[in-house]
Amino acid sequence: MLQPIDTDRVIRDGRVSGAYPEEIHEGVAWWVAACFVVVSRAGQMAVAHDDHLVTNGFHRRFCLGAINAEHWGCQVWTLGVANETQLLYAMRELGCVPGALLATADSGTRPTVTIRLYNAHGRPVAEDTGLARVREMIARDRVPLPVNEQAKGRITSCRDLLEGL
């Protein structure tokens, strides 16, 4: 694994979170997304982020990881900048699909990036509902790779879904 992380420290308490760039880096978003697609068996997923400069890179890598997860061909619906309420609404409107919300908080001199994962019912993914499995896959360097180009998913903007909210 290039640029390993302390998975027990970063992937816990219902989220993926760490100080950037010391504890977490953009590659982690790719790993988490690919593993989450496989663990949740997601054919589709909604993804949103805050408007923080650091989060933008994590969001891009997350979406790329989600569309490159083995043979799943996941359709990623990106909402762009949205909050949790908007993400949960979009997840329901898209047919009860899993989702992810990425955000960065400036705490002192180093930003803290957080990725929150949600199941298809809009509930946060917890230890016993997939987070432990995601952590284990990353810790054991078992991040799923794409089988071939035909197995690759797509990233589509669906910002218009949130108009009027």
PDB file of C-alpha atoms in Angstrom:
ATOM      1  CA  MET A   1       0.000   0.000   0.000  1.00  0.00           C
ATOM      2  CA  LEU A   2       1.365   3.380  -0.957  1.00  0.00           C
ATOM      3  CA  GLN A   3       1.095   5.968   1.810  1.00  0.00           C
ATOM      4  CA  PRO A   4      -0.361   3.684   4.500  1.00  0.00           C
ATOM      5  CA  ILE A   5      -2.610   5.082   7.208  1.00  0.00           C
ATOM      6  CA  ASP A   6      -3.482   4.036  10.741  1.00  0.00           C
ATOM      7  CA  THR A   7      -6.845   2.503   9.817  1.00  0.00           C
ATOM      8  CA  ASP A   8      -7.913   1.990  13.435  1.00  0.00           C
ATOM      9  CA  ARG A   9      -7.389   5.683  14.140  1.00  0.00           C
ATOM     10  CA  VAL A  10      -8.878   7.058  10.913  1.00  0.00           C
ATOM     11  CA  ILE A  11     -11.813   4.682  10.302  1.00  0.00           C
ATOM     12  CA  ARG A  12     -13.861   4.574  13.499  1.00  0.00           C
ATOM     13  CA  ASP A  13     -16.869   5.983  15.340  1.00  0.00           C
ATOM     14  CA  GLY A  14     -19.093   5.861  12.259  1.00  0.00           C
ATOM     15  CA  ARG A  15     -16.830   7.891  10.007  1.00  0.00           C
ATOM     16  CA  VAL A  16     -13.517   8.176   8.222  1.00  0.00           C
ATOM     17  CA  SER A  17     -11.711  11.170   9.646  1.00  0.00           C
ATOM     18  CA  GLY A  18      -8.244  12.533  10.196  1.00  0.00           C
ATOM     19  CA  ALA A  19      -5.933  15.524  10.086  1.00  0.00           C
ATOM     20  CA  TYR A  20      -4.809  16.382   6.564  1.00  0.00           C
ATOM     21  CA  PRO A  21      -2.189  15.515   5.394  1.00  0.00           C
ATOM     22  CA  GLU A  22      -0.650  13.823   8.455  1.00  0.00           C
ATOM     23  CA  GLU A  23      -3.339  11.207   9.168  1.00  0.00           C
ATOM     24  CA  ILE A  24      -5.399  11.143   5.988  1.00  0.00           C
ATOM     25  CA  HIS A  25      -4.667  11.863   2.320  1.00  0.00           C
ATOM     26  CA  GLU A  26      -6.739  12.004  -0.887  1.00  0.00           C
ATOM     27  CA  GLY A  27      -5.920   8.399  -1.758  1.00  0.00           C
ATOM     28  CA  VAL A  28      -7.883   7.298   1.313  1.00  0.00           C
ATOM     29  CA  ALA A  29     -11.053   8.675  -0.286  1.00  0.00           C
ATOM     30  CA  TRP A  30     -10.455   6.442  -3.340  1.00  0.00           C
ATOM     31  CA  TRP A  31      -9.881   3.404  -1.115  1.00  0.00           C
ATOM     32  CA  VAL A  32     -12.940   4.050   1.037  1.00  0.00           C
ATOM     33  CA  ALA A  33     -15.207   4.582  -1.969  1.00  0.00           C
ATOM     34  CA  ALA A  34     -14.079   1.433  -3.793  1.00  0.00           C
ATOM     35  CA  CYS A  35     -14.440  -0.664  -0.642  1.00  0.00           C
ATOM     36  CA  PHE A  36     -17.819   0.861   0.227  1.00  0.00           C
ATOM     37  CA  VAL A  37     -19.203   0.078  -3.239  1.00  0.00           C
ATOM     38  CA  VAL A  38     -18.168  -3.557  -2.849  1.00  0.00           C
ATOM     39  CA  VAL A  39     -19.356  -3.863   0.767  1.00  0.00           C
ATOM     40  CA  SER A  40     -22.716  -2.210   0.034  1.00  0.00           C
ATOM     41  CA  ARG A  41     -23.048  -3.831  -3.420  1.00  0.00           C
ATOM     42  CA  ALA A  42     -23.881  -0.385  -4.776  1.00  0.00           C
ATOM     43  CA  GLY A  43     -24.901  -0.047  -8.395  1.00  0.00           C
ATOM     44  CA  GLN A  44     -25.554   3.629  -7.711  1.00  0.00           C
ATOM     45  CA  MET A  45     -24.418   6.125  -5.102  1.00  0.00           C
ATOM     46  CA  ALA A  46     -25.024   9.802  -4.272  1.00  0.00           C
ATOM     47  CA  VAL A  47     -22.018  11.896  -3.193  1.00  0.00           C
ATOM     48  CA  ALA A  48     -21.903  15.430  -1.791  1.00  0.00           C
ATOM     49  CA  HIS A  49     -19.293  17.680  -0.233  1.00  0.00           C
ATOM     50  CA  ASP A  50     -18.846  21.010   1.450  1.00  0.00           C
ATOM     51  CA  ASP A  51     -17.137  23.811  -0.443  1.00  0.00           C
ATOM     52  CA  HIS A  52     -13.764  23.596   1.321  1.00  0.00           C
ATOM     53  CA  LEU A  53     -10.695  23.675  -0.917  1.00  0.00           C
ATOM     54  CA  VAL A  54      -9.237  20.520   0.687  1.00  0.00           C
ATOM     55  CA  THR A  55     -12.517  18.620   0.345  1.00  0.00           C
ATOM     56  CA  ASN A  56     -12.641  19.197  -3.412  1.00  0.00           C
ATOM     57  CA  GLY A  57      -9.667  16.890  -3.991  1.00  0.00           C
ATOM     58  CA  PHE A  58     -11.080  14.233  -1.675  1.00  0.00           C
ATOM     59  CA  HIS A  59     -14.457  14.419  -3.444  1.00  0.00           C
ATOM     60  CA  ARG A  60     -12.858  13.913  -6.860  1.00  0.00           C
ATOM     61  CA  ARG A  61     -10.855  10.909  -5.647  1.00  0.00           C
ATOM     62  CA  PHE A  62     -13.875   9.433  -3.844  1.00  0.00           C
ATOM     63  CA  CYS A  63     -15.952   9.527  -7.035  1.00  0.00           C
ATOM     64  CA  LEU A  64     -13.112   7.924  -9.027  1.00  0.00           C
ATOM     65  CA  GLY A  65     -12.771   5.148  -6.454  1.00  0.00           C
ATOM     66  CA  ALA A  66     -16.504   4.448  -6.530  1.00  0.00           C
ATOM     67  CA  ILE A  67     -16.602   4.003 -10.309  1.00  0.00           C
ATOM     68  CA  ASN A  68     -13.517   1.761 -10.269  1.00  0.00           C
ATOM     69  CA  ALA A  69     -14.661  -0.895  -7.785  1.00  0.00           C
ATOM     70  CA  GLU A  70     -14.152  -4.339  -9.300  1.00  0.00           C
ATOM     71  CA  HIS A  71     -17.041  -5.245 -11.621  1.00  0.00           C
ATOM     72  CA  TRP A  72     -19.752  -3.101  -9.993  1.00  0.00           C
ATOM     73  CA  GLY A  73     -19.926  -0.342 -12.627  1.00  0.00           C
ATOM     74  CA  CYS A  74     -21.303   2.036 -10.004  1.00  0.00           C
ATOM     75  CA  GLN A  75     -23.214   5.089 -11.247  1.00  0.00           C
ATOM     76  CA  VAL A  76     -22.066   7.983  -9.051  1.00  0.00           C
ATOM     77  CA  TRP A  77     -24.496  10.865  -8.815  1.00  0.00           C
ATOM     78  CA  THR A  78     -22.543  13.878  -7.599  1.00  0.00           C
ATOM     79  CA  LEU A  79     -24.531  16.656  -5.980  1.00  0.00           C
ATOM     80  CA  GLY A  80     -21.551  18.963  -5.674  1.00  0.00           C
ATOM     81  CA  VAL A  81     -21.857  21.220  -2.653  1.00  0.00           C
ATOM     82  CA  ALA A  82     -24.683  20.016  -0.406  1.00  0.00           C
ATOM     83  CA  ASN A  83     -25.442  19.417   3.253  1.00  0.00           C
ATOM     84  CA  GLU A  84     -26.619  16.217   4.941  1.00  0.00           C
ATOM     85  CA  THR A  85     -30.324  17.031   4.553  1.00  0.00           C
ATOM     86  CA  GLN A  86     -29.889  17.616   0.833  1.00  0.00           C
ATOM     87  CA  LEU A  87     -27.838  14.434   0.426  1.00  0.00           C
ATOM     88  CA  LEU A  88     -30.443  12.304   2.212  1.00  0.00           C
ATOM     89  CA  TYR A  89     -33.195  13.843   0.059  1.00  0.00           C
ATOM     90  CA  ALA A  90     -31.253  13.071  -3.128  1.00  0.00           C
ATOM     91  CA  MET A  91     -30.539   9.518  -1.987  1.00  0.00           C
ATOM     92  CA  ARG A  92     -34.296   8.927  -1.611  1.00  0.00           C
ATOM     93  CA  GLU A  93     -35.136  10.619  -4.912  1.00  0.00           C
ATOM     94  CA  LEU A  94     -32.564   8.517  -6.755  1.00  0.00           C
ATOM     95  CA  GLY A  95     -34.285   5.329  -5.577  1.00  0.00           C
ATOM     96  CA  CYS A  96     -32.892   4.774  -2.076  1.00  0.00           C
ATOM     97  CA  VAL A  97     -29.216   4.560  -2.978  1.00  0.00           C
ATOM     98  CA  PRO A  98     -26.230   4.652  -0.592  1.00  0.00           C
ATOM     99  CA  GLY A  99     -24.422   7.950  -0.156  1.00  0.00           C
ATOM    100  CA  ALA A 100     -21.392   9.785   1.130  1.00  0.00           C
ATOM    101  CA  LEU A 101     -20.815  13.250   2.535  1.00  0.00           C
ATOM    102  CA  LEU A 102     -17.300  14.702   2.591  1.00  0.00           C
ATOM    103  CA  ALA A 103     -16.401  17.748   4.684  1.00  0.00           C
ATOM    104  CA  THR A 104     -13.364  19.554   6.037  1.00  0.00           C
ATOM    105  CA  ALA A 105     -13.168  21.476   9.293  1.00  0.00           C
ATOM    106  CA  ASP A 106     -10.386  23.937   9.988  1.00  0.00           C
ATOM    107  CA  SER A 107      -9.174  23.223  13.493  1.00  0.00           C
ATOM    108  CA  GLY A 108      -6.135  25.266  14.359  1.00  0.00           C
ATOM    109  CA  THR A 109      -3.325  24.921  11.867  1.00  0.00           C
ATOM    110  CA  ARG A 110      -4.445  21.685  10.211  1.00  0.00           C
ATOM    111  CA  PRO A 111      -7.704  20.814   8.515  1.00  0.00           C
ATOM    112  CA  THR A 112      -9.613  17.672   9.499  1.00  0.00           C
ATOM    113  CA  VAL A 113     -11.295  15.777   6.672  1.00  0.00           C
ATOM    114  CA  THR A 114     -14.345  13.620   7.406  1.00  0.00           C
ATOM    115  CA  ILE A 115     -16.119  11.149   5.144  1.00  0.00           C
ATOM    116  CA  ARG A 116     -19.506   9.931   6.345  1.00  0.00           C
ATOM    117  CA  LEU A 117     -21.097   6.946   4.629  1.00  0.00           C
ATOM    118  CA  TYR A 118     -24.850   6.247   4.520  1.00  0.00           C
ATOM    119  CA  ASN A 119     -26.684   3.058   3.629  1.00  0.00           C
ATOM    120  CA  ALA A 120     -29.549   2.982   1.121  1.00  0.00           C
ATOM    121  CA  HIS A 121     -32.027   3.746   3.933  1.00  0.00           C
ATOM    122  CA  GLY A 122     -30.201   6.956   4.851  1.00  0.00           C
ATOM    123  CA  ARG A 123     -28.686   5.613   8.044  1.00  0.00           C
ATOM    124  CA  PRO A 124     -25.028   6.240   8.854  1.00  0.00           C
ATOM    125  CA  VAL A 125     -22.873   3.189   8.207  1.00  0.00           C
ATOM    126  CA  ALA A 126     -21.597   1.844  11.527  1.00  0.00           C
ATOM    127  CA  GLU A 127     -19.099  -0.784  12.624  1.00  0.00           C
ATOM    128  CA  ASP A 128     -21.557  -3.634  12.289  1.00  0.00           C
ATOM    129  CA  THR A 129     -23.133  -2.404   9.040  1.00  0.00           C
ATOM    130  CA  GLY A 130     -20.021  -2.172   6.894  1.00  0.00           C
ATOM    131  CA  LEU A 131     -17.500   0.230   8.372  1.00  0.00           C
ATOM    132  CA  ALA A 132     -15.465  -2.524  10.033  1.00  0.00           C
ATOM    133  CA  ARG A 133     -15.319  -4.397   6.739  1.00  0.00           C
ATOM    134  CA  VAL A 134     -14.158  -1.273   4.858  1.00  0.00           C
ATOM    135  CA  ARG A 135     -11.451  -0.715   7.485  1.00  0.00           C
ATOM    136  CA  GLU A 136     -10.326  -4.351   7.285  1.00  0.00           C
ATOM    137  CA  MET A 137     -10.121  -4.281   3.473  1.00  0.00           C
ATOM    138  CA  ILE A 138      -7.935  -1.164   3.560  1.00  0.00           C
ATOM    139  CA  ALA A 139      -5.783  -2.411   6.452  1.00  0.00           C
ATOM    140  CA  ARG A 140      -5.100  -5.664   4.587  1.00  0.00           C
ATOM    141  CA  ASP A 141      -4.458  -3.805   1.320  1.00  0.00           C
ATOM    142  CA  ARG A 142      -7.468  -5.481  -0.309  1.00  0.00           C
ATOM    143  CA  VAL A 143      -8.821  -2.351  -1.996  1.00  0.00           C
ATOM    144  CA  PRO A 144     -10.833  -3.572  -4.993  1.00  0.00           C
ATOM    145  CA  LEU A 145      -9.413  -2.721  -8.394  1.00  0.00           C
ATOM    146  CA  PRO A 146     -11.400  -2.467 -11.624  1.00  0.00           C
ATOM    147  CA  VAL A 147     -11.658  -5.681 -13.589  1.00  0.00           C
ATOM    148  CA  ASN A 148     -11.616  -3.921 -16.978  1.00  0.00           C
ATOM    149  CA  GLU A 149     -12.746  -0.744 -18.719  1.00  0.00           C
ATOM    150  CA  GLN A 150     -16.230  -2.167 -19.399  1.00  0.00           C
ATOM    151  CA  ALA A 151     -16.745  -2.696 -15.666  1.00  0.00           C
ATOM    152  CA  LYS A 152     -16.126   0.991 -14.953  1.00  0.00           C
ATOM    153  CA  GLY A 153     -18.996   3.134 -13.694  1.00  0.00           C
ATOM    154  CA  ARG A 154     -19.850   6.749 -14.490  1.00  0.00           C
ATOM    155  CA  ILE A 155     -19.905  10.044 -12.645  1.00  0.00           C
ATOM    156  CA  THR A 156     -22.894  12.258 -13.421  1.00  0.00           C
ATOM    157  CA  SER A 157     -23.792  15.619 -11.922  1.00  0.00           C
ATOM    158  CA  CYS A 158     -27.289  15.809 -10.502  1.00  0.00           C
ATOM    159  CA  ARG A 159     -27.099  19.206  -8.816  1.00  0.00           C
ATOM    160  CA  ASP A 160     -30.424  20.142 -10.418  1.00  0.00           C
ATOM    161  CA  LEU A 161     -32.119  17.526  -8.231  1.00  0.00           C
ATOM    162  CA  LEU A 162     -31.654  19.887  -5.279  1.00  0.00           C
ATOM    163  CA  GLU A 163     -33.154  22.987  -6.893  1.00  0.00           C
ATOM    164  CA  GLY A 164     -35.996  24.326  -4.833  1.00  0.00           C
ATOM    165  CA  LEU A 165     -34.870  22.756  -1.582  1.00  0.00           C
TER     166      LEU A 165
END
